[in-house]
């Protein structure tokens, strides 16, 4: 499974960005898709994850500002980020838990996209 993320960039505090991540390759099904981020000098942390529209999980720091969604037909996950803060700066990584054609479940990472919040 390959994960291709896009949508990062430079934005002012209070602004918005939308990240996208498309999964490709051979697999039976993707269970969970999510976004993690790594700020300079810090460990990678979960931002948000989604199984389906009724099952989402958010870090406390982004609740009410970020919205995760997915399009199963396109094998794509989105992260709408509003009211961005300086502390949202970091490299954002897409993650997917997928069931392969041999029924083996594996975890996959995209290369990451940089989000910089700066005035």
PDB file of C-alpha atoms in Angstrom:
ATOM      1  CA  UNK A   1       0.000   0.000   0.000  1.00  0.00           C
ATOM      2  CA  UNK A   2       1.326   3.415  -0.948  1.00  0.00           C
ATOM      3  CA  UNK A   3       0.080   6.573   0.730  1.00  0.00           C
ATOM      4  CA  UNK A   4       0.426   9.894  -1.066  1.00  0.00           C
ATOM      5  CA  UNK A   5      -0.245  12.979   1.034  1.00  0.00           C
ATOM      6  CA  UNK A   6      -0.747  16.501  -0.221  1.00  0.00           C
ATOM      7  CA  UNK A   7      -2.069  19.863   0.891  1.00  0.00           C
ATOM      8  CA  UNK A   8       0.573  21.114   3.270  1.00  0.00           C
ATOM      9  CA  UNK A   9       1.947  24.613   3.116  1.00  0.00           C
ATOM     10  CA  UNK A  10       2.442  27.918   4.853  1.00  0.00           C
ATOM     11  CA  UNK A  11      -0.532  29.556   6.528  1.00  0.00           C
ATOM     12  CA  UNK A  12      -1.051  32.386   8.984  1.00  0.00           C
ATOM     13  CA  UNK A  13      -2.465  31.779  12.459  1.00  0.00           C
ATOM     14  CA  UNK A  14      -6.226  31.480  12.266  1.00  0.00           C
ATOM     15  CA  UNK A  15      -6.079  30.211   8.713  1.00  0.00           C
ATOM     16  CA  UNK A  16      -7.136  26.899   7.210  1.00  0.00           C
ATOM     17  CA  UNK A  17      -5.597  24.059   5.259  1.00  0.00           C
ATOM     18  CA  UNK A  18      -6.940  20.797   3.925  1.00  0.00           C
ATOM     19  CA  UNK A  19      -4.736  17.735   3.757  1.00  0.00           C
ATOM     20  CA  UNK A  20      -5.471  14.775   1.519  1.00  0.00           C
ATOM     21  CA  UNK A  21      -4.003  11.294   1.479  1.00  0.00           C
ATOM     22  CA  UNK A  22      -4.750   8.733  -1.179  1.00  0.00           C
ATOM     23  CA  UNK A  23      -3.996   5.049  -0.761  1.00  0.00           C
ATOM     24  CA  UNK A  24      -3.074   2.902  -3.723  1.00  0.00           C
ATOM     25  CA  UNK A  25      -1.894  -0.635  -4.321  1.00  0.00           C
ATOM     26  CA  UNK A  26      -3.300  -4.074  -3.731  1.00  0.00           C
ATOM     27  CA  UNK A  27      -5.273  -4.663  -0.574  1.00  0.00           C
ATOM     28  CA  UNK A  28      -8.587  -6.107   0.547  1.00  0.00           C
ATOM     29  CA  UNK A  29      -9.741  -3.279   2.785  1.00  0.00           C
ATOM     30  CA  UNK A  30      -8.460  -0.323   4.750  1.00  0.00           C
ATOM     31  CA  UNK A  31      -9.671  -0.389   8.324  1.00  0.00           C
ATOM     32  CA  UNK A  32      -8.375   2.783   9.925  1.00  0.00           C
ATOM     33  CA  UNK A  33      -6.917   5.880   8.338  1.00  0.00           C
ATOM     34  CA  UNK A  34      -5.374   8.686  10.277  1.00  0.00           C
ATOM     35  CA  UNK A  35      -3.066  11.644  10.517  1.00  0.00           C
ATOM     36  CA  UNK A  36      -0.101  12.020  12.811  1.00  0.00           C
ATOM     37  CA  UNK A  37       2.219  14.967  13.152  1.00  0.00           C
ATOM     38  CA  UNK A  38       5.729  15.549  14.330  1.00  0.00           C
ATOM     39  CA  UNK A  39       6.796  18.978  15.477  1.00  0.00           C
ATOM     40  CA  UNK A  40      10.476  19.920  15.548  1.00  0.00           C
ATOM     41  CA  UNK A  41      12.171  18.237  18.482  1.00  0.00           C
ATOM     42  CA  UNK A  42       9.076  16.314  19.491  1.00  0.00           C
ATOM     43  CA  UNK A  43       7.758  12.817  19.081  1.00  0.00           C
ATOM     44  CA  UNK A  44       5.202  11.893  16.483  1.00  0.00           C
ATOM     45  CA  UNK A  45       1.668  12.169  17.852  1.00  0.00           C
ATOM     46  CA  UNK A  46      -1.796  11.187  16.724  1.00  0.00           C
ATOM     47  CA  UNK A  47      -3.842  14.077  15.373  1.00  0.00           C
ATOM     48  CA  UNK A  48      -6.973  12.261  14.228  1.00  0.00           C
ATOM     49  CA  UNK A  49      -8.122   8.876  13.011  1.00  0.00           C
ATOM     50  CA  UNK A  50     -11.236   7.528  11.351  1.00  0.00           C
ATOM     51  CA  UNK A  51     -12.842   4.153  10.828  1.00  0.00           C
ATOM     52  CA  UNK A  52     -16.079   5.544   9.477  1.00  0.00           C
ATOM     53  CA  UNK A  53     -18.150   8.704   9.808  1.00  0.00           C
ATOM     54  CA  UNK A  54     -19.475   7.542  13.170  1.00  0.00           C
ATOM     55  CA  UNK A  55     -16.116   6.494  14.524  1.00  0.00           C
ATOM     56  CA  UNK A  56     -13.509   9.221  14.710  1.00  0.00           C
ATOM     57  CA  UNK A  57     -10.854  10.110  17.248  1.00  0.00           C
ATOM     58  CA  UNK A  58      -9.105  13.428  17.812  1.00  0.00           C
ATOM     59  CA  UNK A  59      -6.255  14.688  19.908  1.00  0.00           C
ATOM     60  CA  UNK A  60      -7.544  17.055  22.585  1.00  0.00           C
ATOM     61  CA  UNK A  61      -5.451  19.857  21.133  1.00  0.00           C
ATOM     62  CA  UNK A  62      -7.331  19.820  17.807  1.00  0.00           C
ATOM     63  CA  UNK A  63     -10.888  19.021  18.891  1.00  0.00           C
ATOM     64  CA  UNK A  64     -13.337  21.559  17.503  1.00  0.00           C
ATOM     65  CA  UNK A  65     -10.804  22.856  14.968  1.00  0.00           C
ATOM     66  CA  UNK A  66      -9.890  19.852  12.816  1.00  0.00           C
ATOM     67  CA  UNK A  67     -12.220  17.463  11.003  1.00  0.00           C
ATOM     68  CA  UNK A  68     -11.195  14.113   9.577  1.00  0.00           C
ATOM     69  CA  UNK A  69     -13.185  12.401   6.845  1.00  0.00           C
ATOM     70  CA  UNK A  70     -12.683   9.663   4.302  1.00  0.00           C
ATOM     71  CA  UNK A  71     -13.929   8.700   0.875  1.00  0.00           C
ATOM     72  CA  UNK A  72     -13.867   4.925   0.688  1.00  0.00           C
ATOM     73  CA  UNK A  73     -14.520   4.897  -3.050  1.00  0.00           C
ATOM     74  CA  UNK A  74     -11.309   6.864  -3.544  1.00  0.00           C
ATOM     75  CA  UNK A  75      -9.397   5.287  -0.641  1.00  0.00           C
ATOM     76  CA  UNK A  76      -8.675   8.814   0.481  1.00  0.00           C
ATOM     77  CA  UNK A  77      -8.621  10.467   3.883  1.00  0.00           C
ATOM     78  CA  UNK A  78      -8.894  14.203   4.436  1.00  0.00           C
ATOM     79  CA  UNK A  79      -8.005  16.491   7.310  1.00  0.00           C
ATOM     80  CA  UNK A  80      -9.689  19.883   7.326  1.00  0.00           C
ATOM     81  CA  UNK A  81      -7.714  22.137   9.630  1.00  0.00           C
ATOM     82  CA  UNK A  82      -9.308  25.406  10.736  1.00  0.00           C
ATOM     83  CA  UNK A  83      -8.256  28.065  13.228  1.00  0.00           C
ATOM     84  CA  UNK A  84      -4.666  26.953  12.881  1.00  0.00           C
ATOM     85  CA  UNK A  85      -2.267  27.821  15.663  1.00  0.00           C
ATOM     86  CA  UNK A  86       1.490  28.198  15.755  1.00  0.00           C
ATOM     87  CA  UNK A  87       1.719  24.930  17.660  1.00  0.00           C
ATOM     88  CA  UNK A  88       0.072  23.066  14.777  1.00  0.00           C
ATOM     89  CA  UNK A  89       3.310  23.423  12.832  1.00  0.00           C
ATOM     90  CA  UNK A  90       4.925  20.137  11.926  1.00  0.00           C
ATOM     91  CA  UNK A  91       5.209  17.368   9.408  1.00  0.00           C
ATOM     92  CA  UNK A  92       1.906  15.601   9.000  1.00  0.00           C
ATOM     93  CA  UNK A  93       1.988  11.911   8.191  1.00  0.00           C
ATOM     94  CA  UNK A  94      -0.817   9.838   6.773  1.00  0.00           C
ATOM     95  CA  UNK A  95      -1.324   6.394   8.263  1.00  0.00           C
ATOM     96  CA  UNK A  96      -3.437   3.442   7.212  1.00  0.00           C
ATOM     97  CA  UNK A  97      -4.152   0.023   8.647  1.00  0.00           C
ATOM     98  CA  UNK A  98      -4.946  -2.234   5.732  1.00  0.00           C
ATOM     99  CA  UNK A  99      -5.863  -5.871   5.239  1.00  0.00           C
ATOM    100  CA  UNK A 100      -3.811  -7.336   2.426  1.00  0.00           C
ATOM    101  CA  UNK A 101      -4.934  -9.854  -0.156  1.00  0.00           C
ATOM    102  CA  UNK A 102      -3.496 -12.637   2.033  1.00  0.00           C
ATOM    103  CA  UNK A 103      -5.568 -11.436   4.996  1.00  0.00           C
ATOM    104  CA  UNK A 104      -2.544 -10.038   6.779  1.00  0.00           C
ATOM    105  CA  UNK A 105      -3.161  -6.689   8.496  1.00  0.00           C
ATOM    106  CA  UNK A 106      -0.344  -4.194   8.228  1.00  0.00           C
ATOM    107  CA  UNK A 107       0.304  -0.579   9.075  1.00  0.00           C
ATOM    108  CA  UNK A 108       1.498   1.871   6.437  1.00  0.00           C
ATOM    109  CA  UNK A 109       2.917   5.398   6.496  1.00  0.00           C
ATOM    110  CA  UNK A 110       3.056   8.141   3.924  1.00  0.00           C
ATOM    111  CA  UNK A 111       6.112  10.370   3.492  1.00  0.00           C
ATOM    112  CA  UNK A 112       4.601  13.367   5.229  1.00  0.00           C
ATOM    113  CA  UNK A 113       3.626  16.863   4.257  1.00  0.00           C
ATOM    114  CA  UNK A 114       4.888  19.999   5.983  1.00  0.00           C
ATOM    115  CA  UNK A 115       2.441  22.393   7.605  1.00  0.00           C
ATOM    116  CA  UNK A 116       3.891  25.690   8.763  1.00  0.00           C
ATOM    117  CA  UNK A 117       1.777  28.128  10.744  1.00  0.00           C
ATOM    118  CA  UNK A 118       3.520  31.452  10.935  1.00  0.00           C
ATOM    119  CA  UNK A 119       2.760  35.137  10.848  1.00  0.00           C
TER     120      UNK A 119
END
